[in-house]
Amino acid sequence: SAKSPLQTWTSSVNQASKTALLAWERATGIELVQINGQRRYGGPPPGWVGGPPPAGTEVYIGKLPQDMYEDALIPLFESVGKLYEFRLMMTFSGLNRGFAYARYSTQRGARDAIAAFNHFQVRQGCAIVVCRSTQKRELSVDGLATSVSLEELEATLQRVTEGVLSVTLHASPCQRQAKLAVLKYSSHQAAAVAKKALMEGNLKLGGSGMKVEWLHRDLKQKLQLWEERSPSSWVHEGKSLVVPKPLAQSPVMQDVLDHLNTLCWRQHLGTPLLLIKCVQVHPSGWLRFWYQLVIPGYPVPLSGFTWVQQDGQGWSKHEEAKVAVALHVLHVLGESL
C-alpha cells in the first residue's frame, strides 16, 4: 500500500538512526522495552543488586533531536555515572518526543549529569536541557460517589493499578454530593501509568463527572488547610480566634491508623509508635493535643500539635486526635518516601 508523505518522511529521516540503534542493541545485548508511549532501559539494569535508588536521582532531558535514540543517548549519559534507568518518550511514527528521563544509581550521578549536560550541544546548534525531574507521584480523583468507602476504593485501586502507597478520602471541594480521593504512588512512572489506566477504565465508583488529574498544588494546600490553620495561640491584640474547619470525615476514618501501619510495613520502616497527650482545652470546644510519632526506620521522630473538636464523631477524643495525626503523617511520609 502507498505510504503517506509523512510516513515516507519519517522513514527516510529515521532509517540510518534506526539501523544504528538495532546494531547497538545487538552489539551490547541491551534490551529496550516499549510500553505506554515510552521506551525503557533498565529499572533495574542487568546485574543490579538491591532496591531502587533514593529520591533525587532522576533528571529530565529536553530539547532532544527527534531522530536521536538510545545508542547515542545512553552511552553519553552513562559517561558521568551509572544509570539505573533510561526512559525515552516515543511517538507512534517512531520519532522520539523530544524528551527523556535518566535515573542514576546515586544523587551525585544526577548532579553530575546536570552540570555536564545542561545546554550541552549533542549536535551542532542543538543544545539540550537537563534538570532535576519533578517526580509527580500524586493523583486526585474527583467526583466519586459519597457511598464509596476507603476499603472499597483501596481494593479497586490495588486491582487496576500498581504501586499505591496511600489513599485518603475527602469531601469534594468542587462537586456537591461527591468525594475526592488523593492517591500517592511509589514512583512517578507508577503514577503516570495509573493515571492513564484510571482515565481510560471505568472505576464504577463515581458518576459521569469523575476527573483524574495530577494533584494540583493549590488543591493540596486546600485539603491540608484544616490541619495547618490550627490556632497556635488564643486571642492576640483583640483579634478574634480562628478555629480550623475540618473536612467532612468519611465513616471509615478510623481505618487511617491501619493505613499508616500498612504504609510503614510496605516501606519496611517498622511499626509506628504514637504518643499523644491533651495539653489545652479551649472554651470554643476545641482540644489541643501534643503528639510524637516514632517510626523505627525513619530518621527523626515526627512531633507537633493537632486540634480536635469536642462535639466530633462520638469517639474518644484521644482516638480522634490519633486519626488527625495519622492523616498528617501520611502526607509527610508521602512527601519524603
Coordinates of N, CA and C in Angstrom, one line a residue, residues 225-235 241-247 249 276-291 304-312 317-325 327-328:
L225 N -5.4 22.6 54.6 CA -5.7 23.8 55.3 C -6.2 23.6 56.7
W226 N -7.1 22.7 56.9 CA -7.7 22.5 58.2 C -6.7 22.0 59.2
E227 N -5.6 21.4 58.8 CA -4.6 21.0 59.7 C -3.7 22.2 60.0
E228 N -3.3 22.9 58.9 CA -2.3 23.9 59.1 C -2.9 25.2 59.7
R229 N -4.2 25.4 59.7 CA -4.8 26.6 60.3 C -5.1 26.5 61.7
S230 N -4.6 25.4 62.4 CA -4.8 25.3 63.8 C -4.3 26.5 64.5
P231 N -5.1 27.1 65.4 CA -4.7 28.3 66.1 C -3.6 28.0 67.1
S232 N -2.4 28.6 66.8 CA -1.3 28.4 67.7 C -1.4 29.2 69.0
S233 N -2.2 30.2 69.0 CA -2.4 31.0 70.2 C -3.9 31.4 70.3
W234 N -4.3 31.9 71.5 CA -5.7 32.2 71.7 C -6.0 33.6 71.0
V235 N -6.4 34.6 71.8 CA -6.7 35.9 71.3 C -5.5 36.8 71.5
L241 N -10.4 34.7 67.5 CA -9.8 33.3 67.3 C -10.3 32.7 66.0
V242 N -9.4 32.2 65.3 CA -9.7 31.5 64.0 C -9.6 30.0 64.4
V243 N -10.7 29.3 64.2 CA -10.6 27.8 64.5 C -10.6 27.1 63.2
P244 N -9.8 25.9 63.2 CA -9.7 25.2 62.0 C -11.0 24.5 61.6
K245 N -11.3 24.4 60.3 CA -12.5 23.8 59.8 C -12.2 22.4 59.2
P246 N -12.4 21.3 59.9 CA -12.0 20.0 59.3 C -12.9 19.7 58.1
L247 N -12.4 19.0 57.2 CA -13.2 18.5 56.1 C -14.2 17.4 56.6
Q249 N -15.6 14.2 57.5 CA -14.9 12.9 57.7 C -15.7 11.7 57.1
I276 N 0.6 10.5 72.6 CA -0.3 11.6 72.4 C -0.8 12.1 73.8
K277 N -1.0 13.4 73.9 CA -1.3 14.0 75.2 C -2.1 15.3 75.0
C278 N -3.3 15.4 75.7 CA -4.1 16.6 75.7 C -3.4 17.7 76.5
V279 N -3.1 18.8 75.9 CA -2.3 19.9 76.6 C -3.1 21.2 76.8
Q280 N -4.3 21.3 76.2 CA -5.0 22.5 76.3 C -6.5 22.3 75.9
V281 N -7.4 23.0 76.6 CA -8.8 22.9 76.3 C -9.3 24.3 76.1
H282 N -10.0 24.6 75.0 CA -10.4 26.0 74.7 C -11.9 26.1 74.9
P283 N -12.4 27.2 75.4 CA -13.9 27.4 75.6 C -14.7 27.1 74.4
S284 N -14.1 27.3 73.2 CA -14.9 27.1 72.0 C -15.3 25.6 71.7
G285 N -14.6 24.7 72.5 CA -14.9 23.3 72.3 C -13.8 22.6 71.6
W286 N -12.6 23.2 71.4 CA -11.5 22.6 70.8 C -10.5 22.1 71.8
L287 N -9.9 20.9 71.6 CA -8.9 20.4 72.4 C -7.6 20.4 71.6
R288 N -6.5 20.7 72.3 CA -5.2 20.8 71.7 C -4.4 19.6 72.2
F289 N -3.9 18.8 71.3 CA -3.1 17.6 71.6 C -1.7 17.7 71.1
W290 N -0.7 17.4 72.0 CA 0.7 17.2 71.5 C 0.9 15.8 71.1
Y291 N 1.7 15.6 70.1 CA 1.9 14.2 69.7 C 3.4 14.0 69.3
G304 N 4.5 17.4 67.0 CA 3.8 18.6 66.8 C 2.5 18.7 67.6
F305 N 1.5 19.5 67.1 CA 0.2 19.7 67.8 C -0.9 19.5 66.8
T306 N -2.0 19.0 67.3 CA -3.2 18.9 66.4 C -4.4 19.3 67.3
W307 N -5.5 19.6 66.6 CA -6.7 20.1 67.3 C -7.9 19.1 67.0
V308 N -8.7 19.0 68.0 CA -9.9 18.1 67.9 C -11.1 18.8 68.5
Q309 N -12.2 18.7 67.9 CA -13.4 19.4 68.4 C -14.2 18.4 69.3
Q310 N -14.6 19.0 70.4 CA -15.2 18.1 71.5 C -16.5 17.4 71.0
D311 N -17.3 18.2 70.2 CA -18.6 17.6 69.7 C -18.4 16.9 68.4
G312 N -17.3 16.1 68.3 CA -17.0 15.4 67.0 C -17.8 14.2 66.7
K317 N -11.8 11.4 72.4 CA -11.0 12.5 71.8 C -9.6 12.0 71.5
H318 N -9.0 11.2 72.3 CA -7.7 10.7 72.0 C -7.7 9.9 70.7
E319 N -8.7 9.1 70.4 CA -8.8 8.4 69.2 C -8.9 9.3 68.0
E320 N -9.7 10.4 68.2 CA -9.9 11.4 67.1 C -8.6 12.1 66.8
A321 N -7.9 12.4 67.9 CA -6.6 13.1 67.7 C -5.6 12.2 67.0
K322 N -5.6 10.9 67.3 CA -4.7 9.9 66.7 C -5.0 9.9 65.2
V323 N -6.3 9.9 64.8 CA -6.6 9.9 63.4 C -6.1 11.1 62.7
A324 N -6.3 12.3 63.3 CA -5.8 13.5 62.7 C -4.3 13.5 62.5
V325 N -3.6 13.0 63.5 CA -2.1 12.8 63.4 C -1.8 11.9 62.3
L327 N -3.4 11.1 59.6 CA -3.6 11.7 58.3 C -2.5 12.7 58.0
H328 N -2.1 13.5 59.0 CA -1.0 14.4 58.7 C 0.3 13.7 58.4

